[in-house]
Coordinates of C-alpha atoms and ligand atoms in Angstrom, one line a residue:
M1190 CA 93.1 24.1 5.3
R1191 CA 91.0 22.6 2.4
V1192 CA 93.3 21.6 -0.5
L1193 CA 92.7 20.2 -4.0
I1194 CA 95.2 17.6 -5.1
T1195 CA 95.2 16.8 -8.8
G1196 CA 96.6 13.4 -9.7
A1197 CA 95.4 12.2 -6.3
A1198 CA 95.3 8.5 -7.2
G1199 CA 98.8 8.6 -8.5
F1200 CA 102.0 7.5 -6.8
L1201 CA 103.0 10.9 -5.4
G1202 CA 99.5 12.4 -5.3
S1203 CA 98.1 9.6 -3.1
H1204 CA 101.0 9.9 -0.6
L1205 CA 100.4 13.7 -0.5
C1206 CA 96.7 13.1 0.3
D1207 CA 97.8 10.9 3.2
R1208 CA 100.2 13.6 4.4
F1209 CA 97.7 16.5 4.3
L1210 CA 95.0 14.3 6.0
R1211 CA 97.4 13.3 8.7
E1212 CA 98.1 17.0 9.4
G1213 CA 94.4 17.5 10.0
H1214 CA 93.6 19.2 6.7
T1215 CA 90.6 18.5 4.3
V1216 CA 91.5 17.0 0.9
V1217 CA 89.6 17.0 -2.4
G1218 CA 91.3 14.5 -4.6
L1219 CA 90.9 14.7 -8.4
D1220 CA 92.1 12.1 -10.9
N1221 CA 90.9 10.6 -14.2
F1222 CA 92.8 7.3 -13.6
L1223 CA 94.8 7.6 -16.8
T1224 CA 97.9 6.5 -15.0
G1225 CA 96.7 6.7 -11.4
H1226 CA 94.9 3.7 -9.8
P1227 CA 91.9 3.5 -7.4
D1228 CA 93.8 1.1 -5.1
N1229 CA 96.1 4.0 -4.2
I1230 CA 93.3 5.9 -2.5
A1231 CA 91.0 3.0 -1.6
H1232 CA 92.0 3.4 2.1
L1233 CA 90.8 7.0 2.0
I1234 CA 87.3 6.4 0.8
G1235 CA 84.9 7.1 3.7
H1236 CA 87.5 9.3 5.5
E1237 CA 85.4 12.2 6.8
R1238 CA 87.9 14.8 5.5
F1239 CA 88.5 13.3 2.1
S1240 CA 86.4 13.5 -1.0
F1241 CA 87.1 12.4 -4.5
V1242 CA 86.2 13.7 -8.0
R1243 CA 86.8 11.6 -11.1
H1244 CA 87.7 14.2 -13.7
N1245 CA 90.3 15.2 -16.2
I1246 CA 91.9 18.5 -15.1
S1247 CA 92.7 19.3 -18.7
E1248 CA 89.0 19.9 -19.2
F1249 CA 87.1 22.8 -17.7
T1250 CA 86.8 22.1 -14.0
Y1251 CA 84.3 23.6 -11.5
L1252 CA 84.7 23.0 -7.8
A1253 CA 82.3 24.2 -5.2
G1254 CA 83.5 25.7 -1.9
A1255 CA 86.5 27.5 -0.6
L1256 CA 90.1 26.2 -1.1
D1257 CA 93.3 27.2 0.6
G1258 CA 95.6 25.2 -1.6
V1259 CA 95.8 23.6 -5.1
L1260 CA 98.6 21.1 -5.7
H1261 CA 98.9 20.1 -9.3
F1262 CA 100.3 16.6 -9.5
A1263 CA 98.3 15.2 -12.4
S1264 CA 100.4 14.0 -15.3
P1265 CA 101.8 10.8 -16.9
A1266 CA 105.3 10.8 -15.3
S1267 CA 107.1 7.7 -16.5
P1268 CA 108.9 7.8 -19.9
V1269 CA 107.0 4.8 -21.0
D1270 CA 103.7 6.5 -20.2
Y1271 CA 104.4 9.8 -21.8
L1272 CA 105.8 8.2 -24.9
E1273 CA 102.5 6.4 -25.3
M1274 CA 100.4 9.4 -24.4
P1275 CA 102.3 12.4 -25.6
I1276 CA 99.2 14.5 -26.4
Q1277 CA 97.5 13.9 -23.0
T1278 CA 100.9 14.7 -21.4
L1279 CA 101.2 18.0 -23.2
K1280 CA 97.6 18.8 -22.5
V1281 CA 97.8 18.2 -18.7
G1282 CA 101.0 20.2 -18.5
S1283 CA 99.5 23.2 -20.4
L1284 CA 95.7 23.2 -20.3
G1285 CA 95.6 21.2 -17.0
T1286 CA 98.1 23.7 -15.4
H1287 CA 96.0 26.6 -16.7
N1288 CA 92.8 25.2 -15.2
A1289 CA 94.5 24.4 -11.9
L1290 CA 95.9 27.9 -11.7
G1291 CA 92.5 29.4 -12.7
I1292 CA 91.0 27.5 -9.7
A1293 CA 93.7 28.8 -7.4
L1294 CA 93.1 32.4 -8.6
A1295 CA 89.4 32.1 -8.3
K1296 CA 89.6 30.7 -4.8
G1297 CA 92.5 32.8 -3.6
A1298 CA 94.4 29.6 -2.9
R1299 CA 98.1 28.9 -2.8
F1300 CA 99.3 26.9 -5.8
L1301 CA 102.0 24.3 -6.0
L1302 CA 103.2 22.9 -9.3
A1303 CA 104.8 19.4 -9.5
S1304 CA 107.7 20.1 -11.8
T1305 CA 110.5 17.8 -12.6
S1306 CA 114.3 17.3 -13.0
E1307 CA 113.4 16.7 -16.7
V1308 CA 113.3 20.5 -17.1
Y1309 CA 117.1 20.1 -17.1
G1310 CA 117.0 17.6 -19.9
D1311 CA 120.3 15.8 -20.6
P1312 CA 122.2 18.2 -18.4
L1313 CA 125.4 19.9 -19.2
E1314 CA 125.8 21.1 -15.7
H1315 CA 126.3 18.6 -12.9
P1316 CA 124.8 18.5 -10.3
Q1317 CA 121.8 20.5 -11.3
A1318 CA 121.0 23.7 -9.4
E1319 CA 117.8 25.6 -9.9
S1320 CA 119.7 28.3 -11.7
Y1321 CA 120.5 25.9 -14.6
W1322 CA 118.2 26.5 -17.7
G1323 CA 118.6 23.0 -19.0
N1324 CA 119.4 21.1 -22.2
V1325 CA 116.1 19.8 -23.6
N1326 CA 115.4 18.5 -27.1
P1327 CA 111.9 20.0 -27.8
I1328 CA 111.2 17.7 -30.8
G1329 CA 112.6 14.4 -29.3
P1330 CA 110.3 11.8 -27.8
R1331 CA 110.8 13.1 -24.3
G1332 CA 110.0 16.7 -25.4
C1333 CA 106.3 16.2 -24.7
Y1334 CA 106.9 15.8 -21.0
D1335 CA 109.9 18.1 -20.6
E1336 CA 108.4 21.0 -22.6
A1337 CA 104.9 20.5 -20.9
K1338 CA 106.6 20.9 -17.5
R1339 CA 108.7 23.8 -18.7
F1340 CA 105.5 25.5 -20.1
A1341 CA 103.8 24.7 -16.7
E1342 CA 106.6 26.5 -14.9
A1343 CA 106.3 29.5 -17.2
M1344 CA 102.5 29.6 -16.8
T1345 CA 102.9 29.3 -13.0
M1346 CA 105.3 32.3 -12.9
A1347 CA 103.0 34.2 -15.2
Y1348 CA 100.1 33.8 -12.8
H1349 CA 102.4 34.7 -10.0
R1350 CA 103.6 37.9 -11.7
A1351 CA 100.5 39.0 -13.5
Q1352 CA 97.7 37.7 -11.2
S1353 CA 99.6 37.7 -7.9
V1354 CA 98.8 34.0 -7.3
D1355 CA 100.8 32.7 -4.4
T1356 CA 102.8 30.0 -6.2
R1357 CA 105.4 27.3 -5.4
I1358 CA 107.3 25.1 -7.9
V1359 CA 108.9 21.8 -6.8
R1360 CA 111.3 20.1 -9.2
I1361 CA 111.0 16.5 -8.3
F1362 CA 113.9 14.1 -9.0
N1363 CA 113.5 10.3 -9.5
T1364 CA 111.3 9.2 -6.6
Y1365 CA 110.4 5.6 -5.7
G1366 CA 108.5 3.7 -3.1
P1367 CA 105.2 1.9 -2.4
R1368 CA 102.3 2.6 -4.8
M1369 CA 104.5 2.8 -8.0
R1370 CA 102.6 0.9 -10.7
P1371 CA 104.2 -2.5 -11.4
G1372 CA 103.9 -1.8 -15.2
D1373 CA 104.9 1.8 -14.8
G1374 CA 108.1 1.3 -16.8
R1375 CA 110.5 3.2 -14.5
V1376 CA 113.7 1.7 -13.5
V1377 CA 113.1 0.9 -9.8
S1378 CA 109.7 -0.7 -10.4
N1379 CA 110.9 -2.6 -13.5
F1380 CA 114.0 -4.0 -11.7
I1381 CA 112.0 -5.1 -8.6
V1382 CA 109.2 -6.7 -10.5
Q1383 CA 111.6 -8.4 -12.8
A1384 CA 113.7 -9.7 -9.9
L1385 CA 110.6 -10.9 -8.0
Q1386 CA 109.3 -12.7 -11.2
G1387 CA 112.7 -14.3 -11.9
A1388 CA 112.8 -12.4 -15.2
P1389 CA 116.0 -10.7 -16.5
L1390 CA 116.7 -7.2 -15.3
T1391 CA 116.7 -4.9 -18.3
V1392 CA 119.5 -2.4 -18.1
Y1393 CA 119.2 0.1 -20.9
G1394 CA 122.5 0.9 -22.6
D1395 CA 125.6 0.0 -20.7
G1396 CA 124.1 1.0 -17.4
S1397 CA 126.7 3.7 -16.8
Q1398 CA 124.0 6.5 -16.8
T1399 CA 123.3 7.8 -13.3
R1400 CA 120.2 8.8 -11.3
S1401 CA 119.7 9.9 -7.8
F1402 CA 116.8 8.1 -6.1
C1403 CA 114.7 9.7 -3.4
Y1404 CA 112.4 7.6 -1.2
V1405 CA 108.8 8.8 -1.4
E1406 CA 108.5 9.6 2.3
D1407 CA 111.5 12.0 2.0
E1408 CA 110.1 13.5 -1.2
V1409 CA 106.6 14.2 0.4
E1410 CA 108.2 15.8 3.5
G1411 CA 110.2 18.2 1.2
I1412 CA 107.1 19.0 -0.8
Y1413 CA 105.0 19.6 2.3
R1414 CA 107.6 21.9 3.7
L1415 CA 107.9 23.8 0.4
F1416 CA 104.1 24.3 0.3
G1417 CA 104.2 25.8 3.8
S1418 CA 107.2 28.0 3.0
S1419 CA 107.2 31.4 1.3
E1420 CA 109.6 30.5 -1.5
T1421 CA 108.1 31.3 -4.9
M1422 CA 111.2 30.3 -7.0
P1423 CA 111.6 26.6 -8.0
V1424 CA 113.1 24.3 -5.4
N1425 CA 114.8 20.9 -6.2
I1426 CA 113.6 18.1 -4.0
G1427 CA 115.5 15.0 -4.5
N1428 CA 118.2 12.8 -3.0
P1429 CA 121.8 13.8 -4.0
N1430 CA 123.2 10.3 -3.7
E1431 CA 124.0 9.3 -7.2
F1432 CA 124.1 5.7 -8.5
T1433 CA 124.7 4.1 -11.9
V1434 CA 121.7 2.1 -13.3
R1435 CA 123.9 -1.0 -13.3
L1436 CA 124.6 -0.6 -9.6
L1437 CA 120.9 -0.2 -8.9
A1438 CA 120.3 -3.5 -10.8
E1439 CA 122.9 -5.3 -8.7
L1440 CA 121.5 -3.9 -5.5
V1441 CA 117.9 -5.0 -6.4
V1442 CA 119.2 -8.6 -7.2
E1443 CA 121.0 -8.7 -3.9
L1444 CA 118.1 -7.3 -1.8
T1445 CA 115.5 -9.6 -3.4
G1446 CA 117.7 -12.6 -3.3
S1447 CA 116.7 -13.2 -6.9
S1448 CA 118.7 -15.4 -9.4
S1449 CA 117.6 -13.2 -12.3
P1450 CA 120.4 -12.3 -14.8
I1451 CA 121.1 -8.7 -15.7
I1452 CA 120.8 -8.1 -19.5
S1453 CA 121.3 -5.1 -21.8
H1454 CA 118.6 -3.4 -23.9
P1455 CA 119.0 -0.4 -26.2
L1456 CA 119.3 3.0 -24.6
P1457 CA 116.1 5.1 -25.2
T1458 CA 116.6 8.3 -27.3
D1459 CA 117.7 11.4 -25.3
D1460 CA 118.0 9.4 -22.1
P1461 CA 119.9 11.8 -19.7
K1462 CA 123.4 10.5 -19.0
V1463 CA 123.6 11.9 -15.5
R1464 CA 121.2 13.4 -13.0
R1465 CA 121.8 14.7 -9.4
P1466 CA 120.1 17.5 -7.6
D1467 CA 121.9 20.3 -5.9
I1468 CA 119.7 20.7 -2.8
T1469 CA 121.5 23.7 -1.3
R1470 CA 118.3 25.8 -1.7
A1471 CA 116.1 23.1 0.0
R1472 CA 118.5 22.7 2.8
R1473 CA 118.8 26.5 3.4
I1474 CA 115.1 27.5 2.9
L1475 CA 113.3 24.4 4.2
G1476 CA 115.9 22.8 6.5
W1477 CA 115.1 19.7 4.5
E1478 CA 117.3 16.8 3.3
P1479 CA 116.6 13.2 2.6
T1480 CA 117.1 10.7 5.5
I1481 CA 116.3 7.4 3.9
Q1482 CA 119.2 5.5 2.2
L1483 CA 118.6 3.7 -1.1
R1484 CA 119.1 0.3 0.5
D1485 CA 116.5 0.9 3.2
G1486 CA 114.0 2.5 0.8
L1487 CA 114.5 -0.4 -1.7
V1488 CA 113.8 -3.0 1.1
R1489 CA 110.5 -1.2 1.9
T1490 CA 109.6 -0.9 -1.8
I1491 CA 110.4 -4.6 -2.4
E1492 CA 108.0 -5.5 0.5
Y1493 CA 105.3 -3.5 -1.2
F1494 CA 105.7 -5.3 -4.5
R1495 CA 105.9 -8.7 -2.8
G1496 CA 102.5 -7.9 -1.4
L1497 CA 101.1 -7.4 -4.9
K1498 CA 102.4 -10.7 -6.1
G1499 CA 99.6 -12.9 -7.5
S1500 CA 97.3 -9.8 -7.8
A1501 CA 95.9 -8.7 -11.2
R1502 CA 98.0 -5.5 -10.9
M1503 CA 101.3 -7.4 -11.0
Q1504 CA 101.7 -7.6 -14.7
P1505 CA 105.1 -8.1 -16.3
P1506 CA 106.9 -4.8 -16.5
T1507 CA 107.1 -2.9 -19.8
Ligands
LIG2264 N1 116.2 2.1 -17.3 C1 116.8 0.9 -17.4 N2 116.0 -0.2 -17.4 C2 114.6 -0.2 -17.3 C3 114.0 1.1 -17.1 C4 114.9 2.2 -17.2 O1 118.0 0.7 -17.5 O2 114.0 -1.2 -17.3 C5 117.1 3.3 -17.2 C6 116.7 4.4 -18.2 O3 117.3 4.3 -19.5 C7 117.3 5.6 -17.4 C8 117.2 5.2 -16.0 O4 117.0 3.8 -15.9 O5 118.6 5.8 -17.8 C9 116.0 5.9 -15.3 O6 114.8 5.6 -16.1 P1 113.4 5.9 -15.6 O7 112.4 5.5 -16.7 O8 113.1 5.4 -14.2 O9 113.2 7.5 -15.4 P2 114.0 8.8 -16.0 O10 115.0 9.2 -15.0 O11 114.7 8.4 -17.3 O12 112.9 9.7 -16.2

């Protein structure tokens, strides 16, 4: 297959490029480096089945040649990023998704949308199954991301129903691992960078809010299987093991051997209180479930950030 991956220089996008190349496919990577980084794909430059286009998918996009797949992973995805860039976030979820679907339609390619657990907002149903419609504040600060992804899902289903595009929707839950940006602002990267730098770990609120963290290798496996399946309804791909943010902070301190204290910062507006995927559908349809425990995944991620120490990329976390 020849596939287009938007957001190819991002955390998930770059791991997906690796995965498709490893399976023998040809990959066209597209990114405008808004939040992606050239380092994430540096190892692919010169690969005979990889090519790269520096472009913003929210603008009109022309790509020559046949395509069998379009995987739309371009978007700011960390709350810090989308709060800073709400308009770009809304544009890539709406115009970017429209353009990516247009390419899929023109090429007769299968389309996969990277959606998110944020479509469930601050959920009133726990754990979250795909049948849950969510509890999103459209005008709150997170609305730009949540609603962009909800619109993207609606657009994907419209192309599926009205234009017969062969579509897939993955709802991605908190994923972590190597290639997260040190200054990305998400909890795993923040805590690890803080611990390695001897800075206080910033727990927002009282740390009793929960998340369920999926190691990137597991996440990519689930996405790859979904792409190859015939399921056109959304599928949650995430790790159902749920932890409080405080427990995560304690675990990072322990695993890094850091002497950093854990301090409290104000809780951001509309921060979801709980989050855990119901992965019954993924188990049934894809035979998929995560295999990497948080402790093991964190050890690997800490290794990655240790390797960045001293480099220009290792700025203090936001
Ligand atoms: N969080 C925290 N300290 C940080 C960054 C995040 O306590 O330095 C909390 C945040 O308030 C949220 C959880 O960790 O409850 C996960 O935040 P993240 O930004 O990783 O992603 P989210 O799941 O909110 O999209």
